[in-house]
mmCIF file of C-alpha atoms and ligand atoms in Angstrom:
data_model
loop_
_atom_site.group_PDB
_atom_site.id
_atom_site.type_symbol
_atom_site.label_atom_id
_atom_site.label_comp_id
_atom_site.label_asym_id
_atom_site.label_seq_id
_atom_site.Cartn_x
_atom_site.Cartn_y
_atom_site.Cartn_z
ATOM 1 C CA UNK G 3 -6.485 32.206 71.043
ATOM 2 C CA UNK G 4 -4.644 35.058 72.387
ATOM 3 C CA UNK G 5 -2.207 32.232 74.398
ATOM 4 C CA UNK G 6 -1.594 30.698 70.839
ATOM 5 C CA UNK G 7 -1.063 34.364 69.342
ATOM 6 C CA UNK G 8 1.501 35.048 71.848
ATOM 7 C CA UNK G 9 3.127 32.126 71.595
ATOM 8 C CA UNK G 10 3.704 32.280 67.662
ATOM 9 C CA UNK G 11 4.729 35.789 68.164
ATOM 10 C CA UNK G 12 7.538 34.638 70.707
ATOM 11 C CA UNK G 13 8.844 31.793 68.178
ATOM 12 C CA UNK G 14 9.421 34.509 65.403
ATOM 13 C CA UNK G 15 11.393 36.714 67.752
ATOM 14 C CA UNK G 16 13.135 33.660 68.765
ATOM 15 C CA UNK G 17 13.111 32.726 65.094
ATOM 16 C CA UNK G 18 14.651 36.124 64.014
ATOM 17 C CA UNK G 19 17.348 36.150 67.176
ATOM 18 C CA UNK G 20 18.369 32.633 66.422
ATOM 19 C CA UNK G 21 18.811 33.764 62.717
ATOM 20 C CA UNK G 22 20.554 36.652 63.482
ATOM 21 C CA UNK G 23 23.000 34.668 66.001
ATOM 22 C CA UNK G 24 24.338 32.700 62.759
ATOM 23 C CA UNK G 25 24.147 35.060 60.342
ATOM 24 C CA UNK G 26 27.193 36.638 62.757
ATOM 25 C CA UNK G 27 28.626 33.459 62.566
ATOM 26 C CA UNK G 28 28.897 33.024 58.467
ATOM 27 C CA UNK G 29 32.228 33.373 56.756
ATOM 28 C CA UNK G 30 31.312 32.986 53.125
ATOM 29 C CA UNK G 31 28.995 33.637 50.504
ATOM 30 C CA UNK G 32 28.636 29.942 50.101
ATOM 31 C CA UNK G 33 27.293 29.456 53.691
ATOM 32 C CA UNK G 34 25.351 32.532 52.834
ATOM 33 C CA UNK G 35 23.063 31.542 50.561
ATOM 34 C CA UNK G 36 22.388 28.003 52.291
ATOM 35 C CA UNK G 37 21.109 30.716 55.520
ATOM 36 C CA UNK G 38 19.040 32.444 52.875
ATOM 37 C CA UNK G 39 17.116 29.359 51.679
ATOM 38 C CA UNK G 40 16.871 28.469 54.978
ATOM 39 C CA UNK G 41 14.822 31.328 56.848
ATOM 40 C CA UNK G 42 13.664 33.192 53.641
ATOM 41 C CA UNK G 43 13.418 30.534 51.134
ATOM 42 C CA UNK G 44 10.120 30.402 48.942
ATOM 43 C CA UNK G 45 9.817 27.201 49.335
ATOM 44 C CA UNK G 46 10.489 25.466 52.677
ATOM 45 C CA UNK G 47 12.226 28.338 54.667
ATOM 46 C CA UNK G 48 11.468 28.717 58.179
ATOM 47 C CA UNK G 49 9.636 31.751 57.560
ATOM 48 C CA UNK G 50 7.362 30.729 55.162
ATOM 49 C CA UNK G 51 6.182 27.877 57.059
ATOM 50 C CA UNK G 52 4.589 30.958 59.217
ATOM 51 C CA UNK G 53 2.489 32.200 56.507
ATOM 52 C CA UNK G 54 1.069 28.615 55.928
ATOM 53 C CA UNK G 55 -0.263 29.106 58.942
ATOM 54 C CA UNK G 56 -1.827 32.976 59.032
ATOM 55 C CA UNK G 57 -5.355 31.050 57.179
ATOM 56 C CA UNK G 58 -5.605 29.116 59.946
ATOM 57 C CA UNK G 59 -5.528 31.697 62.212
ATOM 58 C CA UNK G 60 -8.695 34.089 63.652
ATOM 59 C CA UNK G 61 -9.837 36.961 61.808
ATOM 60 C CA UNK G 62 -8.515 39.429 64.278
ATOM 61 C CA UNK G 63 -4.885 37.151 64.806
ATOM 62 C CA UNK G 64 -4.314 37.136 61.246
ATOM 63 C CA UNK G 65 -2.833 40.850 60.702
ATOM 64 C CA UNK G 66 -0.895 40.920 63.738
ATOM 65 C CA UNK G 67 1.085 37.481 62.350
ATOM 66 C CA UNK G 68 0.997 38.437 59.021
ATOM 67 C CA UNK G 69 3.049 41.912 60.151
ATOM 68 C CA UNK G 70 4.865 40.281 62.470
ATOM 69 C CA UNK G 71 6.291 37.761 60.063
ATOM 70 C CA UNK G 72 7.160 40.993 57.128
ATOM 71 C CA UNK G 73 9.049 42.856 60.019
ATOM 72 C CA UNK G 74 10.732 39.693 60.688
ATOM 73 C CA UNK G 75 11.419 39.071 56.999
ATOM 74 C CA UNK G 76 12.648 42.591 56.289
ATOM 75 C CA UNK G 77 14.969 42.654 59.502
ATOM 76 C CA UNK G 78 16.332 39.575 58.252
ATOM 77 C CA UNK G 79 16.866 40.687 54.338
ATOM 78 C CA UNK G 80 18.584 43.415 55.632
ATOM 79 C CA UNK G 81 20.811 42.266 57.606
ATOM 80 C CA UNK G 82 21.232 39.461 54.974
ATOM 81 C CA UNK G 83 22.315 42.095 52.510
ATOM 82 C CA UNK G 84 24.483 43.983 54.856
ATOM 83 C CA UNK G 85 26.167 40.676 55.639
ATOM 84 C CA UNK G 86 26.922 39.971 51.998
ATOM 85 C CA UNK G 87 28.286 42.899 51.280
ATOM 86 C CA UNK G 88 30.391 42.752 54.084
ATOM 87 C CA UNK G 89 31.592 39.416 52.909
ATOM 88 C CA UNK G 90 32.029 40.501 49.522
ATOM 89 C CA UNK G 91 33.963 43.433 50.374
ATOM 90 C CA UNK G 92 36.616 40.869 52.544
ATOM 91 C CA UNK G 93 37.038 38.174 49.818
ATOM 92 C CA UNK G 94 37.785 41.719 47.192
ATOM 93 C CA UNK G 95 40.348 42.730 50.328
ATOM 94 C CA UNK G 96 42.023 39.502 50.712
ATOM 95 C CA UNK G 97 42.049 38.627 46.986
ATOM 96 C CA UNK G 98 44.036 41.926 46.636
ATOM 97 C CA UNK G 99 46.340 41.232 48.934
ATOM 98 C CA UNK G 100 46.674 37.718 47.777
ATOM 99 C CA UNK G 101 47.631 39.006 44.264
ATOM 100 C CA UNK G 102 49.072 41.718 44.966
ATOM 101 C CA UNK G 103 51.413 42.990 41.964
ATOM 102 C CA UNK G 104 54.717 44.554 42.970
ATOM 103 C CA UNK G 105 55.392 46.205 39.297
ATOM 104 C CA UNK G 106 58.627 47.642 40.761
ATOM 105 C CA UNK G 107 60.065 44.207 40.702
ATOM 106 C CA UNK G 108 62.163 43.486 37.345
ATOM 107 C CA UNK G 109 60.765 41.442 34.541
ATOM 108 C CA UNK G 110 61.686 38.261 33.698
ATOM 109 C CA UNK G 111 64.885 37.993 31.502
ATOM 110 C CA UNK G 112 63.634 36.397 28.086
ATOM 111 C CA UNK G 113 66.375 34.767 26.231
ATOM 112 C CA UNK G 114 66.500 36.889 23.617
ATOM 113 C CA UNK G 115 68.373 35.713 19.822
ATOM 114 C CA UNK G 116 70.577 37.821 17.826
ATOM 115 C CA UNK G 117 72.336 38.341 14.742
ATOM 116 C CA UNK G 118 74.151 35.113 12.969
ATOM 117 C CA UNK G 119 78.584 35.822 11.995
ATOM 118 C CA UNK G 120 77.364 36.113 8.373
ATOM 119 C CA UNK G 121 74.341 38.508 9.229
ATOM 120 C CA UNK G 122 76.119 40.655 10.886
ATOM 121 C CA UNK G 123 79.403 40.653 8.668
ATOM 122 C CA UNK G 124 76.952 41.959 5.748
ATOM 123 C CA UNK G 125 75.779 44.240 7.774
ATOM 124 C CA UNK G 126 79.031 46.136 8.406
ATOM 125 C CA UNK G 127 79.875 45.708 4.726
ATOM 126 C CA UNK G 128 76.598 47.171 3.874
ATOM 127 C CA UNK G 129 77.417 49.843 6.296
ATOM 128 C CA UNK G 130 80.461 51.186 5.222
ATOM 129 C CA UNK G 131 79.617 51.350 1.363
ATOM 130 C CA UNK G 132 76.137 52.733 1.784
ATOM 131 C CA UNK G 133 77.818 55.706 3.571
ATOM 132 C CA UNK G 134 79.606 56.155 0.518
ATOM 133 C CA UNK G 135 76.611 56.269 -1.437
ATOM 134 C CA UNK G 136 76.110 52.805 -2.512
ATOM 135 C CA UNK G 137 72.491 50.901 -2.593
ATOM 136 C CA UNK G 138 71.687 47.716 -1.181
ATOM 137 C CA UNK G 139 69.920 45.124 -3.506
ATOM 138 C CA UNK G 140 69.080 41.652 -3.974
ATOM 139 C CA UNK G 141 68.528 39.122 -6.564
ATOM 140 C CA UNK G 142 67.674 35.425 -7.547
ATOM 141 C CA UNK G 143 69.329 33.045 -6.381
ATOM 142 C CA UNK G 144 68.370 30.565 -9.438
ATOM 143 C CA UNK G 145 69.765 31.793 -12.209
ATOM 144 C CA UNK G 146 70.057 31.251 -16.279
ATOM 145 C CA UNK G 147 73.579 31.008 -18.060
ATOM 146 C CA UNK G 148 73.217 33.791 -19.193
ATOM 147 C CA UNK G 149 73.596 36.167 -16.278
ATOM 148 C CA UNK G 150 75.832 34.203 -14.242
ATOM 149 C CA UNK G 151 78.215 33.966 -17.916
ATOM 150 C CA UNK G 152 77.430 34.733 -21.128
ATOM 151 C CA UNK G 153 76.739 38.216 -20.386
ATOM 152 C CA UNK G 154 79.941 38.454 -17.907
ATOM 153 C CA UNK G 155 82.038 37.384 -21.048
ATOM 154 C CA UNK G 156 82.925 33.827 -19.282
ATOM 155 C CA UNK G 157 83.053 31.699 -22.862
ATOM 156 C CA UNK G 158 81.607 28.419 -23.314
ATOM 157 C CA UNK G 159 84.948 26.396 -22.608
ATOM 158 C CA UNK G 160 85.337 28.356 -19.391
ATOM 159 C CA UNK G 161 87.092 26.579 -16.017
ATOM 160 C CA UNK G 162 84.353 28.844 -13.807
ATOM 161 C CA UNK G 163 81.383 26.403 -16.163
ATOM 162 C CA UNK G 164 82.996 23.403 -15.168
ATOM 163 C CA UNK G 165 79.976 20.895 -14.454
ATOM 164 C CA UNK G 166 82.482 20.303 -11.699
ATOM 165 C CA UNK G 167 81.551 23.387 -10.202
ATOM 166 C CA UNK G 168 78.632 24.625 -11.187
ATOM 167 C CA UNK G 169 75.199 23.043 -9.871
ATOM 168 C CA UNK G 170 72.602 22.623 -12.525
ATOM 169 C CA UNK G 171 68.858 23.053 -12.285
ATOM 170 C CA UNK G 172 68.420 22.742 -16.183
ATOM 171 C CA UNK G 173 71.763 21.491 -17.746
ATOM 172 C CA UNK G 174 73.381 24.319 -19.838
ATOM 173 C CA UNK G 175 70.374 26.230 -19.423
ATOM 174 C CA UNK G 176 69.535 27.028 -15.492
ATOM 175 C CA UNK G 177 71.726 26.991 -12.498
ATOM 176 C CA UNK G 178 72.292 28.278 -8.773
ATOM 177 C CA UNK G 179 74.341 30.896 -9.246
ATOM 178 C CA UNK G 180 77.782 30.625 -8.314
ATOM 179 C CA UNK G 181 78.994 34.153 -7.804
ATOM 180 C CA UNK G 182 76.656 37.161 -7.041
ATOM 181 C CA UNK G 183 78.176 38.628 -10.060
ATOM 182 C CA UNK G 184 74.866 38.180 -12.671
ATOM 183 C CA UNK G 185 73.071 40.840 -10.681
ATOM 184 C CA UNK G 186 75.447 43.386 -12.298
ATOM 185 C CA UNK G 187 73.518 42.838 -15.487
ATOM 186 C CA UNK G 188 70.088 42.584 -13.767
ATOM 187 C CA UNK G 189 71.191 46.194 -12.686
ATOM 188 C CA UNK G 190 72.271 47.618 -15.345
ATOM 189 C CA UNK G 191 69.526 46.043 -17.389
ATOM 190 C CA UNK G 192 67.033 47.769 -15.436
ATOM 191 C CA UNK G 193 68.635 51.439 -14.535
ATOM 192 C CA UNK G 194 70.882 53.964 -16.087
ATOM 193 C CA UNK G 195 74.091 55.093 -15.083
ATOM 194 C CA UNK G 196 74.759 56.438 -12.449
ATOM 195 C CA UNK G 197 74.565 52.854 -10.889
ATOM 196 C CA UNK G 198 75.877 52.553 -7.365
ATOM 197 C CA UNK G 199 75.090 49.009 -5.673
ATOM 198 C CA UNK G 200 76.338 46.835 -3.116
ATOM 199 C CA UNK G 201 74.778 42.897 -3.561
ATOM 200 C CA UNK G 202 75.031 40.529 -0.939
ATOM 201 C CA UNK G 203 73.518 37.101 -1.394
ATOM 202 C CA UNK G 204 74.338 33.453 -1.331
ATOM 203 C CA UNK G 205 76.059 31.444 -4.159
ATOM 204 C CA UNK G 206 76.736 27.893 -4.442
ATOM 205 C CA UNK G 207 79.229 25.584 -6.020
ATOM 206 C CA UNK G 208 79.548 22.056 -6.622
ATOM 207 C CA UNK G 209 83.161 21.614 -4.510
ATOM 208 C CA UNK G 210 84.890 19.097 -2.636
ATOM 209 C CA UNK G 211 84.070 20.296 1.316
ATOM 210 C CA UNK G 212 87.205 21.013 3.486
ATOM 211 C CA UNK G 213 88.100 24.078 6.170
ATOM 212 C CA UNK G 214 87.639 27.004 3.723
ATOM 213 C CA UNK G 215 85.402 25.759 1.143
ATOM 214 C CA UNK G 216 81.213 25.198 1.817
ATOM 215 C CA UNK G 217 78.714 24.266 -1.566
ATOM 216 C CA UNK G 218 76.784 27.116 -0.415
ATOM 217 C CA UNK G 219 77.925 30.705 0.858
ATOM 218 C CA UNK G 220 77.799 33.857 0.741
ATOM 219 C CA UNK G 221 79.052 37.125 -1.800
ATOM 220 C CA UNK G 222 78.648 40.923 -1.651
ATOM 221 C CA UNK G 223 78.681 41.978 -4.936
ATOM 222 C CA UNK G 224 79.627 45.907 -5.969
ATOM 223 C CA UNK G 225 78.739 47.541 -8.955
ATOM 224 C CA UNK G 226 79.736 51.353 -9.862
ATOM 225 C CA UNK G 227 78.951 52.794 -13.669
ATOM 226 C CA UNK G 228 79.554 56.489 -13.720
ATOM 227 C CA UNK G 229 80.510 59.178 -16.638
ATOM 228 C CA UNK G 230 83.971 59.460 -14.660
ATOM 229 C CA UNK G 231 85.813 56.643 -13.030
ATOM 230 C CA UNK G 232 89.059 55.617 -13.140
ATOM 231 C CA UNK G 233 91.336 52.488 -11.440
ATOM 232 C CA UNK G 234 92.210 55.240 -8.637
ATOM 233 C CA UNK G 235 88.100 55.702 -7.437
ATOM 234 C CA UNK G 236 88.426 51.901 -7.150
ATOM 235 C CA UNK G 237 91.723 51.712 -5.356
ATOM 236 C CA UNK G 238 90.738 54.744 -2.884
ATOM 237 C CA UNK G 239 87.259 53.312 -2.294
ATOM 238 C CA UNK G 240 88.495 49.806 -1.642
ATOM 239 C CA UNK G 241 91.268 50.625 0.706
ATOM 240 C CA UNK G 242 88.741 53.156 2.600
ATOM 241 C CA UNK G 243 86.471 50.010 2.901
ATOM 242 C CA UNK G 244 89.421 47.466 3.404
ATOM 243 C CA UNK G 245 90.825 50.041 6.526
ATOM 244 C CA UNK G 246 87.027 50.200 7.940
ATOM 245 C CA UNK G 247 86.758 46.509 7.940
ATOM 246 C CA UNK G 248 90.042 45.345 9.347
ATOM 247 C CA UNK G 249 91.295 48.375 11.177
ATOM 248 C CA UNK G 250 93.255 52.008 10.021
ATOM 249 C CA UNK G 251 96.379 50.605 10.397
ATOM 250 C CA UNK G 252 95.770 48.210 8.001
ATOM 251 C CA UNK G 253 98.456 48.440 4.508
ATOM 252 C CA UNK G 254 96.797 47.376 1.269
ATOM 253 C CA UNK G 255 97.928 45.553 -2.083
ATOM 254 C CA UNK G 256 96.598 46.051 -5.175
ATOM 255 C CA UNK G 257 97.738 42.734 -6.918
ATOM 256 C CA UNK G 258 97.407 42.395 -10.949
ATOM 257 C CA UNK G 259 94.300 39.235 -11.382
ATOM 258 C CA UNK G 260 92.350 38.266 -14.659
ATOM 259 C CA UNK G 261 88.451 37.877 -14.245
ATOM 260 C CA UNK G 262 86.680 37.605 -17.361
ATOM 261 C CA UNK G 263 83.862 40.588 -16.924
ATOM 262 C CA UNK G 264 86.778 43.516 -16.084
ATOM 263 C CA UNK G 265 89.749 44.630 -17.484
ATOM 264 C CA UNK G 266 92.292 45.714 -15.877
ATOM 265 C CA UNK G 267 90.858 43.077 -12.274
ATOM 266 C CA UNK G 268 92.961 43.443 -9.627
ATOM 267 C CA UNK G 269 92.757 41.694 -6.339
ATOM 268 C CA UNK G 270 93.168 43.073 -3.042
ATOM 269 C CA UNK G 271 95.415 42.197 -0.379
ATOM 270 C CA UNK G 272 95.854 43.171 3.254
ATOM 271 C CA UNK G 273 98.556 42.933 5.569
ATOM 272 C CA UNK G 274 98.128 39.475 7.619
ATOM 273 C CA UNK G 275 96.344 40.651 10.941
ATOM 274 C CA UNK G 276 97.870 37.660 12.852
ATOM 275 C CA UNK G 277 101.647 38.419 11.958
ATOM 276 C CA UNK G 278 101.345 41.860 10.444
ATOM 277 C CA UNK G 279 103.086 41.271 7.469
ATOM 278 C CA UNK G 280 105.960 38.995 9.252
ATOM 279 C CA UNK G 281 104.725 35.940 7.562
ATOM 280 C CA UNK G 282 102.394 32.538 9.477
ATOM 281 C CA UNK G 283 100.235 30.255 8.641
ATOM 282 C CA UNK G 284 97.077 32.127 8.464
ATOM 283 C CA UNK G 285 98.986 34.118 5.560
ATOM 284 C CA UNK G 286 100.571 31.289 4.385
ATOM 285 C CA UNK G 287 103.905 32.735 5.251
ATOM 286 C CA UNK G 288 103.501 35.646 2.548
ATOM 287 C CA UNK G 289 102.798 38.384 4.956
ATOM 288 C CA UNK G 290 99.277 39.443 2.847
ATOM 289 C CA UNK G 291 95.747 37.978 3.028
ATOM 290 C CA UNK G 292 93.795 38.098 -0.137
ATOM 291 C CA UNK G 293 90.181 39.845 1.054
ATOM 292 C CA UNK G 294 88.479 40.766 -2.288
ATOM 293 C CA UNK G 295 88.395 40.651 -6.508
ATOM 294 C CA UNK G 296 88.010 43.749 -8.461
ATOM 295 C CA UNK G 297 88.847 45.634 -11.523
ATOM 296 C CA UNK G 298 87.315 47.660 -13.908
ATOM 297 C CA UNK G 299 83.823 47.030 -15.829
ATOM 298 C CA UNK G 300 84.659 45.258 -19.324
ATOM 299 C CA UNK G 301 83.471 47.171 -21.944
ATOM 300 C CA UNK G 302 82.469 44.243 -23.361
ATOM 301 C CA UNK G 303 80.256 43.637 -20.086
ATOM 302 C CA UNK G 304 79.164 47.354 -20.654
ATOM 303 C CA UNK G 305 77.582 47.180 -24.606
ATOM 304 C CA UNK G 306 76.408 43.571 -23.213
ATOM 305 C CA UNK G 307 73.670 45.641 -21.497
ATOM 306 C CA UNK G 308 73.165 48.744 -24.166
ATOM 307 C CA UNK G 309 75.575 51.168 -21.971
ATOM 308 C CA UNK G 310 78.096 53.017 -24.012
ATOM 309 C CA UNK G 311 81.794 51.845 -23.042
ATOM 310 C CA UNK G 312 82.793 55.387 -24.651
ATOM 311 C CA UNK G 313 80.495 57.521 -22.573
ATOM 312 C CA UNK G 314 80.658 54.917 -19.041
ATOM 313 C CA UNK G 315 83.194 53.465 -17.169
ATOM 314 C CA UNK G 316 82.887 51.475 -13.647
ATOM 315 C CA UNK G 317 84.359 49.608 -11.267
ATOM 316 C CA UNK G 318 83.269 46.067 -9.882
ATOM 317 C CA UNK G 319 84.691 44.082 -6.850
ATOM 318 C CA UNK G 320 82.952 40.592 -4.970
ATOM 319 C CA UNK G 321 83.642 39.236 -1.651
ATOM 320 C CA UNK G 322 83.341 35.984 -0.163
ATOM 321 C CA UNK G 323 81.280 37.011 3.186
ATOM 322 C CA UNK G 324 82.469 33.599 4.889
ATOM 323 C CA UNK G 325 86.114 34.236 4.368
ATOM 324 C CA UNK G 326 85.835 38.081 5.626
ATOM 325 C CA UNK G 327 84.171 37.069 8.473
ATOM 326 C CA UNK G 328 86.972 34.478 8.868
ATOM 327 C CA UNK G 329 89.608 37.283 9.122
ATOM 328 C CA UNK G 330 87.718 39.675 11.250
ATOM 329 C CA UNK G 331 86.769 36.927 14.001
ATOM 330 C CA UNK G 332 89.887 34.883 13.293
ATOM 331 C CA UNK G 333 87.854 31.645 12.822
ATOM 332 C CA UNK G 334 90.057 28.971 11.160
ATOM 333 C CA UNK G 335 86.444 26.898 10.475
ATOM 334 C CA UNK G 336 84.657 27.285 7.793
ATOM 335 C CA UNK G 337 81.820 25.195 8.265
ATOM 336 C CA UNK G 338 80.938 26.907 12.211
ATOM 337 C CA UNK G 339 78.961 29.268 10.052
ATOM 338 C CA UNK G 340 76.536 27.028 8.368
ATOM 339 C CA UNK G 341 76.843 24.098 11.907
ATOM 340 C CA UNK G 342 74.335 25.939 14.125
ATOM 341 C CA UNK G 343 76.671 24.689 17.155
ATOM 342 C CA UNK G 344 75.101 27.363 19.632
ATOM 343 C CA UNK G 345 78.925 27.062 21.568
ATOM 344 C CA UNK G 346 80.325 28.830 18.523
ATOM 345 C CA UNK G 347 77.210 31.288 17.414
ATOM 346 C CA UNK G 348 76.951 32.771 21.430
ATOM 347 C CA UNK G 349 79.949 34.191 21.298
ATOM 348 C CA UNK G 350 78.972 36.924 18.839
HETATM 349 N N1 LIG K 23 82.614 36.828 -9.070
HETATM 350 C C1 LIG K 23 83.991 36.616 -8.667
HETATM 351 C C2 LIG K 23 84.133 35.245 -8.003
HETATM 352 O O1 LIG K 23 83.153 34.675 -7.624
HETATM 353 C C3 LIG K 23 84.432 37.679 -7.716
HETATM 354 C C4 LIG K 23 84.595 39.003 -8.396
HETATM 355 C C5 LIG K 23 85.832 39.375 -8.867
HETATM 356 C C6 LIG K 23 83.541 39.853 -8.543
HETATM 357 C C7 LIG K 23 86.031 40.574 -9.526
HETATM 358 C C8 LIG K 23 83.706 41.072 -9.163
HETATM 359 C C9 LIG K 23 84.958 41.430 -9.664
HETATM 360 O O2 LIG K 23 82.709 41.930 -9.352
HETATM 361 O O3 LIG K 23 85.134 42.619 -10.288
HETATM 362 O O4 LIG K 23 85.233 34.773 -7.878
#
């Protein structure tokens, strides 16, 4: 008995050394858990097939085993658990340096979009009137006769109603607007003077499609209704803007024009920025490019919306956005704008 005590006693120490030996040997957490079913497993580990033996054993035998195989068990958990920590601290070490994150590096260039010709051309315009004062607003782009003529005094047998020009939703009745100029009344409909507004916005028109002329483009519309205003607010603030836009050096014409909805309308010329006045083709050898229509609210337009003609006067001026931009980025195209040819928008 005491042969067969001895010997079991010398397998678990061999047991224990031989477990230890490969434990030493393990490299991952994988391989760790097979060695953990293997010597301490419930069910078949090596371990455990000690302790089916301990009732087989002698009274007295039975205690010594049965301590023999919990030292062995403990010394084994614990280094098991030492082991896996140590293992578990390495993969965190090498997954860090596997990952590592220089943040001082610089980020990845996004291609980033920006602002279309016509955008940005509205911008400017915006910019330069709302420093002196004026709003920026916006309106409907489907529209009734009524704003976009009757109440701008453009009669029935009007060129401007042409069915030639004019796109109808509802014959005679509805339309897309073809000038931004109906948002005047919308205005003044639904504020009192003092009315300061700029209106930019896209109008269309039924027209034959060449260099300068699109179906669809773009207006900014101004509107000023004060107790006191005269020709000369409209000439100073229109040269100001024309200067701003196309450079100080720029001379300006005030040239004698009929529009329906203002009396005295004016347009307004500049001095060719390609010749400077000499006389080309972009100028049509006349030395002046026309940038803008004007002239002073109609009365008529005025009592059209309950305002006084007596008490109010204003000024009024619309610009085709497409044909300012035109001038400023010397683009002899009209249709670039509206082509989405990314050769001609990058270069904005
Ligand atoms: N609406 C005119 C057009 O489309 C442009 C215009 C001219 C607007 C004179 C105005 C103005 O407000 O006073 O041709």
């Amino acid at each position: 008995m005491i042969e067969q005590l001895d010997a079991l006693l010398a397998q678990l120490d061999a047991l224990q050394e031989r477990a230890l030996r490969e434990l030493e040997a393990i490299n991952s957490l994988a391989e760790l858990e097979d060695w953990d079913v293997r010597y301490l497993g419930r069910h078949r580990g090596e371990l455990k097939n000690f302790s089916t033996l301990i009732p087989k054993l002698g009274k007295a035998e039975r205690p010594v085993i049965g301590q023999k195989i919990n030292a062995v068990k403990e010394k084994l958990e614990s280094a098991l658990e030492t082991r896996r920590q140590e293992l578990r601290d390495r993969e965190l070490r090498e997954a860090l340096e596997r990952e590592r994150l220089d943040v001082t590096l610089p980020g990845r260039a996004l291609p980033a979009g920006h602002m279309h010709p016509i955008s940005r051309t509205i911008l400017e315009v915006a910019r330069i009137f709302t420093r002196m004062g004026f709003q920026v607003v916006q309106g409907p782009e489907v529209e009734t006769d009524y704003y976009n003529f009757q109440a701008l005094n453009i009669p029935v047998d009007h060129p401007a109603r042409d069915m030639q020009d004019t796109f109808w939703v509802v014959p005679g009745e509805i339309l897309l607007r073809t000038q931004t100029s109906p948002m005047q009344i919308r205005v003044m409909q639904a504020t009192r003077p003092p009315v300061r507004v700029i209106v930019p916005g896209k109008v269309f028109r039924h027209e034959a499609i060449d260099a300068s002329h699109e179906a669809m483009f773009h207006q900014i519309e101004g509107l000023l209704v004060d107790e006191r205003c005269t020709m000369a607010d409209l000439k100073g603030s229109l040269a100001r803007f024309a200067r701003e836009m196309f450079g100080e050096d720029r001379r300006v014409r005030f040239r004698g024009s009929y529009f329906p909805f203002t009396e005295p309308s004016a347009e307004v010329d500049i001095d060719c920025i390609l010749c400077k006045g000499s006389g080309c083709r972009l100028c049509k050898y006349s030395g002046w490019l026309e940038i803008l229509g004007s002239g002073m609210v109609h009365p008529r337009v005025l009592r059209e919306v309950g305002y006084d003609p007596r008490k109010y006067r204003g000024y009024a001026f619309g610009m085709g956005v497409e044909r300012i931009a035109m001038l400023k980025y010397a683009i002899g195209e009209i249709r670039l704008f509206s082509g989405n040819d990314l050769r001609f928008l990058r270069q904005f």
